[in-house]
Tab-separated table of C-alpha atoms and ligand atoms in Angstrom:
chain	number	residue	atom	x	y	z
A	1334	MET	CA	36.698	3.596	-14.471
A	1335	THR	CA	39.131	5.021	-11.772
A	1336	ASP	CA	39.305	4.373	-8.267
A	1337	ALA	CA	36.605	6.163	-6.453
A	1338	PRO	CA	38.241	8.711	-4.306
A	1339	GLN	CA	38.590	7.936	-0.566
A	1340	THR	CA	36.067	9.984	1.267
A	1341	PRO	CA	37.552	11.596	4.118
A	1342	LYS	CA	34.635	10.711	6.517
A	1343	THR	CA	34.767	10.181	10.186
A	1344	ALA	CA	33.275	7.121	11.671
A	1345	ASN	CA	29.555	7.012	11.914
A	1346	SER	CA	28.277	8.722	14.982
A	1347	MET	CA	25.756	6.305	15.792
A	1348	TRP	CA	27.784	3.032	15.994
A	1349	GLY	CA	31.154	4.286	15.039
A	1350	GLY	CA	32.711	3.269	18.149
A	1351	ARG	CA	34.754	0.471	16.858
A	1352	PHE	CA	35.291	2.072	13.498
A	1353	ALA	CA	38.507	4.245	12.615
A	1354	ALA	CA	37.194	5.726	9.427
A	1355	GLY	CA	34.099	6.215	7.435
A	1356	PRO	CA	32.540	4.274	4.886
A	1357	ASP	CA	33.365	4.359	1.077
A	1358	ALA	CA	30.954	6.766	-0.735
A	1359	ILE	CA	29.747	3.704	-2.834
A	1360	MET	CA	29.397	1.605	0.364
A	1361	GLU	CA	27.215	4.881	1.474
A	1362	ALA	CA	25.295	4.794	-1.730
A	1363	ILE	CA	24.161	1.269	-1.358
A	1364	ASN	CA	23.609	0.823	2.071
A	1365	ALA	CA	21.468	4.005	2.803
A	1366	SER	CA	17.749	3.820	2.586
A	1367	ILE	CA	16.877	7.482	4.036
A	1368	GLY	CA	16.047	7.994	0.290
A	1369	PHE	CA	12.881	6.212	0.457
A	1370	ASP	CA	12.297	5.091	4.208
A	1371	ARG	CA	11.725	8.839	5.265
A	1372	ARG	CA	8.194	7.855	4.133
A	1373	MET	CA	8.142	6.396	7.551
A	1374	SER	CA	8.845	9.484	9.365
A	1375	ALA	CA	5.599	9.922	11.002
A	1376	GLN	CA	5.666	6.094	12.073
A	1377	ASP	CA	9.283	6.204	13.352
A	1378	ILE	CA	8.442	9.276	15.632
A	1379	ARG	CA	5.335	7.765	16.830
A	1380	GLY	CA	7.115	4.381	17.745
A	1381	SER	CA	9.965	6.481	19.508
A	1382	ARG	CA	7.365	8.483	21.421
A	1383	ALA	CA	5.877	5.517	22.428
A	1384	HIS	CA	9.066	3.753	23.468
A	1385	ALA	CA	10.332	6.688	25.669
A	1386	ALA	CA	7.000	7.277	27.426
A	1387	MET	CA	7.141	3.315	28.154
A	1388	LEU	CA	10.834	3.691	29.348
A	1389	ALA	CA	10.023	6.552	31.893
A	1390	ALA	CA	7.044	4.679	32.949
A	1391	GLN	CA	9.180	1.690	33.847
A	1392	GLY	CA	11.956	3.844	35.560
A	1393	ILE	CA	14.352	2.995	32.909
A	1394	ILE	CA	14.798	6.688	31.820
A	1395	THR	CA	13.822	9.732	34.226
A	1396	ASP	CA	10.747	11.577	33.512
A	1397	SER	CA	12.621	14.770	32.629
A	1398	ASP	CA	14.571	12.686	30.004
A	1399	ALA	CA	11.583	11.458	28.484
A	1400	ASP	CA	10.025	14.987	28.360
A	1401	ALA	CA	12.922	16.172	26.633
A	1402	ILE	CA	12.582	13.310	24.133
A	1403	ARG	CA	9.208	13.697	23.753
A	1404	GLU	CA	9.458	17.727	22.944
A	1405	GLY	CA	12.280	16.955	20.684
A	1406	LEU	CA	10.608	14.491	18.729
A	1407	LEU	CA	7.632	16.862	18.020
A	1408	THR	CA	9.852	19.390	16.877
A	1409	VAL	CA	11.862	16.857	14.640
A	1410	MET	CA	8.220	15.651	13.251
A	1411	SER	CA	7.184	19.518	12.563
A	1412	GLU	CA	10.566	20.244	10.872
A	1413	ILE	CA	9.946	17.018	8.586
A	1414	ASP	CA	6.136	18.143	8.034
A	1415	SER	CA	7.174	21.515	7.057
A	1416	GLY	CA	10.162	20.375	4.643
A	1417	GLN	CA	13.052	21.903	6.893
A	1418	PHE	CA	14.590	18.647	8.027
A	1419	ARG	CA	17.676	17.934	6.251
A	1420	PHE	CA	17.830	14.246	5.666
A	1421	SER	CA	21.423	12.880	5.505
A	1422	THR	CA	22.525	9.736	3.620
A	1423	ALA	CA	25.423	9.480	5.841
A	1424	LEU	CA	23.047	8.724	8.673
A	1425	GLU	CA	21.661	5.748	6.238
A	1426	ASP	CA	18.115	5.791	7.507
A	1427	ILE	CA	15.399	7.533	9.233
A	1428	HIS	CA	15.980	6.104	12.372
A	1429	MET	CA	19.333	7.520	12.741
A	1430	ASN	CA	18.202	10.830	10.984
A	1431	VAL	CA	15.721	11.342	13.517
A	1432	GLU	CA	17.870	10.444	16.541
A	1433	ALA	CA	20.864	12.469	15.259
A	1434	ARG	CA	18.521	15.717	14.929
A	1435	LEU	CA	17.110	14.657	18.185
A	1436	LYS	CA	20.432	14.908	19.655
A	1437	GLU	CA	21.222	18.174	18.287
A	1438	LEU	CA	17.817	19.596	19.556
A	1439	VAL	CA	17.866	18.271	23.176
A	1440	GLY	CA	21.378	16.913	23.857
A	1441	GLU	CA	22.075	13.937	26.276
A	1442	PRO	CA	18.610	12.769	26.717
A	1443	ALA	CA	18.637	11.670	23.133
A	1444	GLY	CA	21.210	9.197	23.702
A	1445	ARG	CA	19.080	7.501	26.266
A	1446	LEU	CA	16.005	6.873	23.835
A	1447	HIS	CA	17.561	4.014	21.963
A	1448	THR	CA	17.781	2.086	25.510
A	1449	ALA	CA	16.426	-1.571	25.150
A	1450	ARG	CA	15.362	-1.125	21.546
A	1451	SER	CA	17.344	-1.862	18.071
A	1452	ARG	CA	16.885	-0.775	14.527
A	1453	ASN	CA	15.732	-4.279	14.148
A	1454	ASP	CA	12.859	-3.880	16.026
A	1455	GLN	CA	12.302	-0.198	15.244
A	1456	VAL	CA	12.203	-0.614	11.474
A	1457	ALA	CA	9.769	-3.681	11.951
A	1458	THR	CA	7.534	-1.643	14.197
A	1459	ASP	CA	7.748	1.146	11.837
A	1460	PHE	CA	6.949	-0.718	8.749
A	1461	ARG	CA	4.046	-2.619	10.054
A	1462	LEU	CA	2.624	0.634	11.148
A	1463	TRP	CA	2.817	2.130	7.519
A	1464	VAL	CA	1.478	-0.943	5.816
A	1465	ARG	CA	-1.282	-1.167	8.541
A	1466	ASP	CA	-2.141	2.608	7.333
A	1467	GLN	CA	-1.863	1.207	3.430
A	1468	CYS	CA	-4.730	-1.783	4.554
A	1469	ASP	CA	-7.071	0.901	5.755
A	1470	ALA	CA	-6.220	2.972	2.846
A	1471	ALA	CA	-6.977	0.065	0.461
A	1472	ILE	CA	-10.170	-0.721	2.338
A	1473	GLY	CA	-11.432	2.839	1.970
A	1474	GLY	CA	-10.537	2.923	-1.758
A	1475	LEU	CA	-12.295	-0.438	-2.149
A	1476	GLN	CA	-15.261	0.820	-0.545
A	1477	ALA	CA	-15.528	3.880	-3.017
A	1478	LEU	CA	-15.149	1.720	-5.916
A	1479	ILE	CA	-17.681	-0.943	-4.631
A	1480	GLY	CA	-20.101	2.104	-4.196
A	1481	ALA	CA	-19.512	3.368	-7.725
A	1482	LEU	CA	-20.191	0.083	-9.257
A	1483	VAL	CA	-23.300	-0.701	-6.771
A	1484	ALA	CA	-24.583	2.814	-8.240
A	1485	GLN	CA	-24.307	1.417	-11.729
A	1486	ALA	CA	-25.993	-1.862	-10.823
A	1487	GLU	CA	-28.940	0.221	-9.116
A	1488	ALA	CA	-29.272	2.495	-11.927
A	1489	ARG	CA	-29.185	0.193	-14.620
A	1490	GLY	CA	-29.974	-3.074	-13.064
A	1491	ASP	CA	-32.417	-4.544	-15.790
A	1492	TRP	CA	-30.475	-3.194	-18.830
A	1493	VAL	CA	-29.842	-6.318	-21.048
A	1494	MET	CA	-26.492	-7.124	-22.492
A	1495	PRO	CA	-24.797	-9.982	-23.995
A	1496	GLY	CA	-23.064	-12.314	-21.579
A	1497	PHE	CA	-19.967	-14.059	-23.045
A	1498	THR	CA	-17.865	-17.131	-22.367
A	1499	HIS	CA	-14.689	-17.119	-24.588
A	1500	LEU	CA	-15.758	-13.694	-25.551
A	1501	GLN	CA	-18.330	-15.205	-27.823
A	1502	THR	CA	-22.216	-14.105	-26.894
A	1503	ALA	CA	-23.381	-16.629	-24.734
A	1504	GLN	CA	-26.480	-15.827	-23.095
A	1505	PRO	CA	-28.147	-12.606	-22.124
A	1506	VAL	CA	-27.302	-11.004	-18.695
A	1507	THR	CA	-28.245	-7.798	-17.116
A	1508	TRP	CA	-25.892	-4.688	-16.537
A	1509	GLY	CA	-26.718	-4.825	-13.021
A	1510	HIS	CA	-25.446	-8.371	-12.731
A	1511	HIS	CA	-22.120	-7.727	-14.613
A	1512	MET	CA	-21.335	-4.938	-12.099
A	1513	MET	CA	-22.359	-6.593	-9.101
A	1514	ALA	CA	-19.603	-9.749	-10.329
A	1515	TYR	CA	-17.202	-6.889	-9.860
A	1516	VAL	CA	-18.652	-5.817	-6.424
A	1517	GLU	CA	-18.236	-9.556	-5.188
A	1518	MET	CA	-14.500	-9.369	-6.346
A	1519	PHE	CA	-13.580	-6.102	-4.777
A	1520	GLY	CA	-15.686	-7.445	-1.794
A	1521	ARG	CA	-13.416	-10.243	-1.407
A	1522	ASP	CA	-10.315	-8.033	-1.807
A	1523	LEU	CA	-11.543	-5.835	0.937
A	1524	THR	CA	-11.843	-8.675	3.295
A	1525	ARG	CA	-8.407	-9.933	2.225
A	1526	PHE	CA	-6.742	-6.456	3.288
A	1527	ARG	CA	-9.129	-6.434	6.605
A	1528	ASP	CA	-7.726	-10.188	7.363
A	1529	ALA	CA	-4.265	-9.050	6.605
A	1530	ARG	CA	-4.334	-6.259	8.867
A	1531	VAL	CA	-5.576	-8.124	11.747
A	1532	ARG	CA	-2.991	-10.593	11.354
A	1533	MET	CA	-0.210	-7.782	11.280
A	1534	ASN	CA	-1.393	-5.905	14.155
A	1535	GLU	CA	1.150	-7.117	16.760
A	1536	SER	CA	3.858	-4.919	17.993
A	1537	PRO	CA	7.364	-6.040	17.501
A	1538	LEU	CA	8.914	-3.100	19.618
A	1539	GLY	CA	10.952	-4.267	22.507
A	1540	SER	CA	12.111	-7.486	20.733
A	1541	ALA	CA	15.206	-5.435	20.260
A	1542	ALA	CA	17.989	-6.666	18.044
A	1543	LEU	CA	16.707	-10.131	18.078
A	1544	ALA	CA	16.798	-11.903	21.438
A	1545	GLY	CA	14.697	-9.420	23.563
A	1546	THR	CA	16.149	-7.406	26.293
A	1547	GLY	CA	17.280	-7.357	29.934
A	1548	PHE	CA	15.571	-4.199	30.828
A	1549	PRO	CA	12.488	-4.221	32.361
A	1550	ILE	CA	10.312	-3.071	29.496
A	1551	ASP	CA	6.357	-3.032	29.079
A	1552	ARG	CA	5.915	-4.468	25.512
A	1553	ARG	CA	2.026	-4.300	26.307
A	1554	ALA	CA	2.192	-0.572	26.825
A	1555	THR	CA	4.047	0.203	23.699
A	1556	ALA	CA	1.916	-2.110	21.877
A	1557	GLN	CA	-1.442	-0.356	23.120
A	1558	ALA	CA	0.201	3.219	22.586
A	1559	LEU	CA	0.730	2.051	18.795
A	1560	GLY	CA	-2.824	0.628	18.371
A	1561	PHE	CA	-1.667	-2.773	18.222
A	1562	ASP	CA	-3.813	-5.694	19.621
A	1563	ARG	CA	-0.597	-7.434	21.618
A	1564	PRO	CA	3.015	-7.571	21.410
A	1565	THR	CA	4.622	-10.231	19.212
A	1566	ALA	CA	5.283	-13.350	21.017
A	1567	ASN	CA	9.115	-14.484	19.476
A	1568	SER	CA	11.453	-11.814	19.326
A	1569	LEU	CA	13.227	-13.524	16.562
A	1570	ASP	CA	10.272	-13.830	14.461
A	1571	ALA	CA	9.373	-10.224	15.078
A	1572	VAL	CA	12.262	-8.997	13.699
A	1573	SER	CA	12.894	-10.996	10.882
A	1574	ASP	CA	9.482	-11.768	9.181
A	1575	ARG	CA	8.052	-9.676	6.634
A	1576	ASP	CA	5.110	-11.629	5.745
A	1577	PHE	CA	2.759	-8.919	6.888
A	1578	ALA	CA	4.172	-7.067	3.726
A	1579	LEU	CA	3.880	-9.984	1.677
A	1580	GLU	CA	0.311	-10.389	2.535
A	1581	PHE	CA	-0.512	-7.111	1.681
A	1582	LEU	CA	1.440	-7.344	-1.669
A	1583	ALA	CA	-0.489	-10.614	-2.207
A	1584	ALA	CA	-3.904	-8.817	-1.582
A	1585	ALA	CA	-2.985	-5.997	-3.567
A	1586	SER	CA	-1.785	-8.057	-6.575
A	1587	ILE	CA	-5.251	-10.050	-6.560
A	1588	CYS	CA	-6.993	-6.689	-6.589
A	1589	ALA	CA	-4.896	-5.333	-9.229
A	1590	MET	CA	-5.715	-8.439	-11.357
A	1591	HIS	CA	-9.444	-7.626	-10.728
A	1592	LEU	CA	-8.652	-4.062	-11.892
A	1593	SER	CA	-7.082	-5.086	-14.572
A	1594	ARG	CA	-9.840	-7.466	-15.921
A	1595	LEU	CA	-12.487	-4.775	-15.330
A	1596	ALA	CA	-10.296	-2.490	-17.284
A	1597	GLU	CA	-10.031	-4.557	-20.160
A	1598	GLU	CA	-13.653	-4.682	-20.394
A	1599	LEU	CA	-13.995	-1.073	-20.342
A	1600	VAL	CA	-11.290	-1.209	-23.433
A	1601	ILE	CA	-13.377	-3.510	-25.306
A	1602	TRP	CA	-16.581	-2.069	-24.503
A	1603	SER	CA	-15.740	1.649	-25.506
A	1604	SER	CA	-14.362	0.458	-28.771
A	1605	ALA	CA	-15.849	1.601	-32.191
A	1606	GLN	CA	-17.102	-2.036	-32.717
A	1607	PHE	CA	-18.909	-2.396	-29.493
A	1608	ARG	CA	-19.889	0.968	-28.495
A	1609	PHE	CA	-21.244	-0.378	-25.133
A	1610	VAL	CA	-19.968	2.219	-23.081
A	1611	ALA	CA	-18.301	5.965	-23.704
A	1612	MET	CA	-15.730	7.082	-21.209
A	1613	SER	CA	-16.153	10.782	-20.215
A	1614	ASP	CA	-13.878	13.467	-21.140
A	1615	ARG	CA	-12.328	13.453	-17.900
A	1616	TRP	CA	-11.094	9.808	-18.599
A	1617	SER	CA	-10.103	9.806	-21.950
A	1618	THR	CA	-7.522	11.360	-24.354
A	1619	GLY	CA	-7.226	12.201	-27.761
A	1620	SER	CA	-4.650	11.318	-30.341
A	1621	SER	CA	-2.086	13.826	-31.627
A	1622	ILE	CA	-2.552	12.596	-35.168
A	1623	MET	CA	-6.157	10.943	-35.607
A	1624	PRO	CA	-8.837	13.607	-34.828
A	1625	GLN	CA	-11.514	11.156	-34.216
A	1626	LYS	CA	-9.550	9.204	-31.660
A	1627	ARG	CA	-11.011	9.060	-27.892
A	1628	ASN	CA	-8.405	6.737	-26.156
A	1629	PRO	CA	-9.099	5.117	-22.863
A	1630	ASP	CA	-5.624	5.200	-21.707
A	1631	ALA	CA	-6.597	5.470	-17.936
A	1632	ALA	CA	-8.271	2.004	-18.428
A	1633	GLU	CA	-5.353	0.608	-20.271
A	1634	LEU	CA	-2.934	1.853	-17.703
A	1635	ILE	CA	-4.851	0.320	-14.698
A	1636	ARG	CA	-4.902	-2.884	-17.087
A	1637	ALA	CA	-1.186	-2.662	-16.975
A	1638	LYS	CA	-0.578	-1.973	-13.055
A	1639	ILE	CA	-0.857	-5.438	-12.021
A	1640	GLY	CA	2.558	-5.804	-13.620
A	1641	ARG	CA	4.502	-3.469	-11.377
A	1642	ILE	CA	2.260	-4.454	-8.361
A	1643	LEU	CA	2.775	-8.328	-9.005
A	1644	GLY	CA	6.481	-7.422	-9.728
A	1645	ALA	CA	6.828	-6.006	-6.223
A	1646	THR	CA	5.093	-9.287	-4.717
A	1647	VAL	CA	7.614	-11.402	-6.600
A	1648	ALA	CA	10.718	-8.994	-5.671
A	1649	LEU	CA	9.903	-9.282	-2.055
A	1650	PHE	CA	9.251	-13.026	-1.977
A	1651	THR	CA	12.973	-13.269	-3.727
A	1652	VAL	CA	14.369	-11.322	-1.177
A	1653	MET	CA	13.003	-13.125	1.811
A	1654	LYS	CA	13.113	-16.798	0.749
A	1655	GLY	CA	16.275	-18.245	2.263
A	1656	LEU	CA	17.346	-15.664	4.658
A	1657	PRO	CA	18.516	-17.196	7.893
A	1658	LEU	CA	16.948	-15.770	11.126
A	1659	ALA	CA	17.248	-13.016	12.257
A	1660	TYR	CA	17.498	-9.651	10.560
A	1661	SER	CA	19.718	-9.374	7.615
A	1662	LYS	CA	20.128	-6.187	5.420
A	1663	ASP	CA	18.563	-7.748	2.440
A	1664	MET	CA	15.282	-6.864	4.578
A	1665	GLN	CA	15.874	-3.310	3.728
A	1666	GLU	CA	14.849	-4.217	0.398
A	1667	ASP	CA	11.418	-4.714	1.524
A	1668	LYS	CA	10.245	-1.032	1.670
A	1669	GLU	CA	10.453	0.239	-2.009
A	1670	GLN	CA	8.571	-2.347	-3.271
A	1671	VAL	CA	5.527	-2.024	-0.905
A	1672	PHE	CA	5.823	1.781	-1.243
A	1673	ASP	CA	5.458	1.421	-4.875
A	1674	ALA	CA	2.804	-1.253	-5.192
A	1675	ALA	CA	0.608	0.861	-2.382
A	1676	ASP	CA	1.134	3.953	-4.478
A	1677	THR	CA	0.296	2.371	-7.500
A	1678	LEU	CA	-2.860	0.320	-6.231
A	1679	MET	CA	-4.362	3.317	-4.797
A	1680	LEU	CA	-4.262	5.480	-7.870
A	1681	ALA	CA	-5.477	2.646	-9.899
A	1682	LEU	CA	-8.425	2.292	-7.468
A	1683	ALA	CA	-9.018	5.733	-7.561
A	1684	ALA	CA	-9.223	6.023	-11.383
A	1685	MET	CA	-11.310	3.039	-11.551
A	1686	THR	CA	-13.917	4.539	-9.336
A	1687	GLY	CA	-13.751	7.712	-11.068
A	1688	MET	CA	-14.126	6.161	-14.622
A	1689	ILE	CA	-17.264	4.024	-13.337
A	1690	GLY	CA	-18.979	6.769	-11.744
A	1691	ASP	CA	-18.690	8.537	-15.023
A	1692	LEU	CA	-19.481	5.945	-17.269
A	1693	THR	CA	-22.128	6.473	-20.102
A	1694	VAL	CA	-23.837	3.137	-20.876
A	1695	ASN	CA	-25.360	2.727	-24.278
A	1696	ARG	CA	-28.668	0.710	-23.835
A	1697	ASP	CA	-29.481	0.219	-27.366
A	1698	ARG	CA	-26.158	-0.937	-28.126
A	1699	LEU	CA	-26.088	-3.381	-25.134
A	1700	GLU	CA	-29.429	-4.716	-26.021
A	1701	ALA	CA	-29.066	-5.169	-29.684
A	1702	ALA	CA	-25.937	-7.027	-29.284
A	1703	ALA	CA	-27.701	-8.792	-26.640
A	1704	SER	CA	-30.236	-9.984	-29.203
A	1705	SER	CA	-27.931	-11.088	-31.897
A	1706	GLY	CA	-25.764	-14.159	-31.633
A	1707	PHE	CA	-28.164	-16.707	-30.968
A	1708	SER	CA	-27.915	-15.349	-27.355
A	1709	THR	CA	-31.155	-17.354	-26.398
A	1710	ALA	CA	-30.510	-20.485	-27.860
A	1711	THR	CA	-30.162	-22.038	-24.473
A	1712	ASP	CA	-33.728	-20.581	-23.312
A	1713	LEU	CA	-34.969	-22.593	-26.343
A	1714	ALA	CA	-33.256	-26.023	-25.541
A	1715	ASP	CA	-34.944	-25.488	-21.751
A	1716	TRP	CA	-38.042	-24.645	-23.517
A	1717	LEU	CA	-37.995	-27.984	-25.044
A	1718	VAL	CA	-36.838	-29.877	-21.688
A	1719	ARG	CA	-39.718	-27.883	-19.869
A	1720	GLU	CA	-42.644	-27.865	-22.264
A	1721	ALA	CA	-41.864	-30.901	-24.615
A	1722	GLY	CA	-40.396	-33.292	-22.282
A	1723	LEU	CA	-37.110	-33.818	-24.341
A	1724	PRO	CA	-34.211	-35.002	-22.642
A	1725	PHE	CA	-31.749	-31.932	-22.557
A	1726	ARG	CA	-29.148	-33.573	-24.682
A	1727	ASP	CA	-31.761	-34.042	-27.334
A	1728	ALA	CA	-33.295	-30.710	-26.931
A	1729	HIS	CA	-29.485	-29.258	-27.305
A	1730	HIS	CA	-29.012	-30.970	-30.580
A	1731	ALA	CA	-32.800	-29.980	-31.992
A	1732	THR	CA	-31.882	-26.269	-30.943
A	1733	GLY	CA	-28.260	-26.622	-32.721
A	1734	ALA	CA	-30.337	-27.645	-35.679
A	1735	LEU	CA	-32.666	-24.443	-35.571
A	1736	VAL	CA	-29.512	-22.294	-34.847
A	1737	ALA	CA	-27.746	-23.662	-38.046
A	1738	MET	CA	-31.183	-23.025	-40.100
A	1739	ALA	CA	-31.238	-19.439	-38.842
A	1740	GLU	CA	-27.494	-18.863	-39.435
A	1741	GLY	CA	-27.945	-20.321	-42.964
A	1742	ARG	CA	-30.584	-17.611	-43.792
A	1743	GLY	CA	-28.598	-15.007	-41.847
A	1744	VAL	CA	-31.521	-14.212	-39.299
A	1745	ASP	CA	-32.051	-14.952	-35.588
A	1746	LEU	CA	-33.684	-17.357	-33.833
A	1747	PRO	CA	-37.083	-15.281	-33.354
A	1748	ASP	CA	-37.097	-14.782	-36.953
A	1749	LEU	CA	-37.586	-18.365	-37.789
A	1750	SER	CA	-41.391	-19.146	-38.413
A	1751	LEU	CA	-43.223	-21.716	-36.538
A	1752	ALA	CA	-43.276	-24.019	-39.647
A	1753	ASP	CA	-39.594	-23.766	-39.574
A	1754	MET	CA	-39.316	-24.606	-36.132
A	1755	GLN	CA	-41.768	-27.617	-36.312
A	1756	SER	CA	-39.532	-29.055	-39.135
A	1757	VAL	CA	-37.164	-29.589	-36.366
A	1758	ASN	CA	-39.378	-30.697	-33.615
A	1759	PRO	CA	-43.107	-30.884	-33.901
A	1760	ALA	CA	-43.644	-30.473	-30.426
A	1761	ILE	CA	-42.999	-26.883	-30.673
A	1762	THR	CA	-45.816	-24.440	-30.218
A	1763	ASP	CA	-46.101	-20.546	-30.487
A	1764	ASP	CA	-45.310	-20.112	-26.856
A	1765	VAL	CA	-41.870	-20.558	-27.599
A	1766	TYR	CA	-41.216	-16.944	-28.917
A	1767	ASP	CA	-41.903	-15.991	-25.446
A	1768	VAL	CA	-38.478	-17.351	-24.360
A	1769	LEU	CA	-36.563	-16.187	-27.255
A	1770	GLY	CA	-36.683	-12.503	-26.236
A	1771	VAL	CA	-33.861	-11.377	-24.183
A	1772	HIS	CA	-36.078	-9.744	-21.555
A	1773	ASN	CA	-37.919	-12.914	-20.886
A	1774	SER	CA	-34.674	-14.545	-20.847
A	1775	VAL	CA	-32.791	-12.872	-18.237
A	1776	ALA	CA	-36.178	-12.412	-16.140
A	1777	SER	CA	-36.570	-16.251	-15.981
A	1778	ARG	CA	-32.977	-16.789	-14.543
A	1779	GLN	CA	-34.232	-16.323	-10.976
A	1780	SER	CA	-31.945	-18.867	-9.443
A	1781	TYR	CA	-29.979	-17.571	-6.383
A	1782	GLY	CA	-27.130	-15.435	-7.729
A	1783	GLY	CA	-28.547	-15.496	-11.165
A	1784	THR	CA	-28.825	-12.466	-13.717
A	1785	ALA	CA	-32.650	-11.860	-13.141
A	1786	PRO	CA	-33.226	-8.271	-12.475
A	1787	ASP	CA	-34.835	-9.430	-9.024
A	1788	GLN	CA	-31.808	-11.193	-7.972
A	1789	VAL	CA	-29.708	-8.189	-8.950
A	1790	ARG	CA	-32.021	-6.014	-6.882
A	1791	ALA	CA	-31.717	-8.198	-3.970
A	1792	GLN	CA	-27.668	-8.127	-4.151
A	1793	VAL	CA	-27.857	-4.533	-4.749
A	1794	ALA	CA	-29.925	-4.319	-1.450
A	1795	ARG	CA	-27.479	-6.590	0.608
A	1796	TRP	CA	-24.608	-4.696	-0.538
A	1797	LYS	CA	-26.210	-1.441	0.399
A	1798	GLY	CA	-26.818	-2.586	3.798
A	1799	MET	CA	-23.214	-3.383	4.135
A	1800	MET	CA	-22.135	0.087	2.742
A	1801	LYS	CA	-24.483	1.638	5.284
A	1802	ALA	CA	-22.070	-0.141	7.979
A	1803	TRP	CA	-19.026	1.069	6.395
A	1804	ALA	CA	-20.059	4.804	6.457
B	2329	LIG	N1	17.336	0.688	7.317
B	2329	LIG	C1	17.209	-0.522	8.130
B	2329	LIG	C2	16.193	-1.377	7.350
B	2329	LIG	O1	15.269	-0.924	6.548
B	2329	LIG	C3	17.263	-0.569	9.332
B	2329	LIG	C4	17.330	-1.622	10.090
B	2329	LIG	C5	19.044	-1.836	10.127
B	2329	LIG	N2	19.489	-2.767	11.154
B	2329	LIG	C6	20.583	-3.051	11.054
B	2329	LIG	N3	20.983	-4.149	11.818
B	2329	LIG	N4	21.666	-2.732	10.343
B	2329	LIG	O2	15.928	-2.587	7.257
């Protein structure tokens, strides 16, 4: 590789006072964040407007300067919105791009905007505003998904399906119960985003570079203007931590893990071997070679997205660990990770919501699968405890012998005759057949949070009450 040609640049107009020459082209490339932080344009301009208004209210700049700044920032925003704005890599980031354009538009007053402020508190403020919006978006996305799952549970609350442990048939459960299990998981995810939002909702603005400022600023005013609960209490902390972004990523990772599990179930359930569900045309793809194929691509991709989101989480943890206080440029590496994770999560949530809403559920297949695999063996053992007074261990043993007998004959437990049953334990009576049916099995599981349709209905009602409060 030959030497990169010297770029005949002049020093940066924002901070170039002590610089004679501009940066090397590669320096500019590694240093600039405008390629991605332009996504925070609205937050940046909102923060600047709040700052300028506060400076004027405090008598730090004149009202006429503040008016010029406000008008100019509105113009900049509309230029960005309409796609007319020319972003410049030489101006590094969104903060300097906006300020430079403001200067072109309004002249001298633009130079007063950065009084009592630094890009360090500016970026911390912008990014908090951005991540806060993403918490709200994630909460909205989760509410929609929870709504779709609750609707599934309500429509098919008492449909019987096999419950699995080790992906081996364990006990019959209800479709509604299975759907509501995910409602609980996504409900916790929702509260994680809510909790993170509460903690991050403090304004770094006015922390300046790291030490605060000698100007008589009013940090409460800017905090309030930006919808923050209060200003941050330590300027060093405010400009140099990104734990709020890490909390967002952690919540997103856990949520993505839940999405991945549900996606995996949809992949399994929609296979020819299971046929528990069918994905609608809107959520499946065909194969270019195998005409019979109907592939659950969206579910597979959702299953995989956790990789990116968790990757972003690990990346930002790795960036932040070992950074001395206060700001270091390392922290510019926070944004792309969070942007990508947020986009990925929202897409996965929306796709899952669509798939769940459209799902065709095969009641007969569910029930046939629930009725095979000796799924009511535990019910038989419980019957022996209840009706014949056996200790559970002995009941377990006797039931095991009956399962072995049925398996040897290639039949299910209800197919064994009473004489067969009594050959293992003479206390068994005809009543035992009641508990061997899957419907009776699920209906009996009335313990709080159990799979009985009554329990599921109660949980559906509880969640519908919460959903009403969200609307
Ligand atoms: N683009 C920078 C970032 O994202 C803004 C803060 C720059 N601060 C500084 N002292 N160079 O972190």
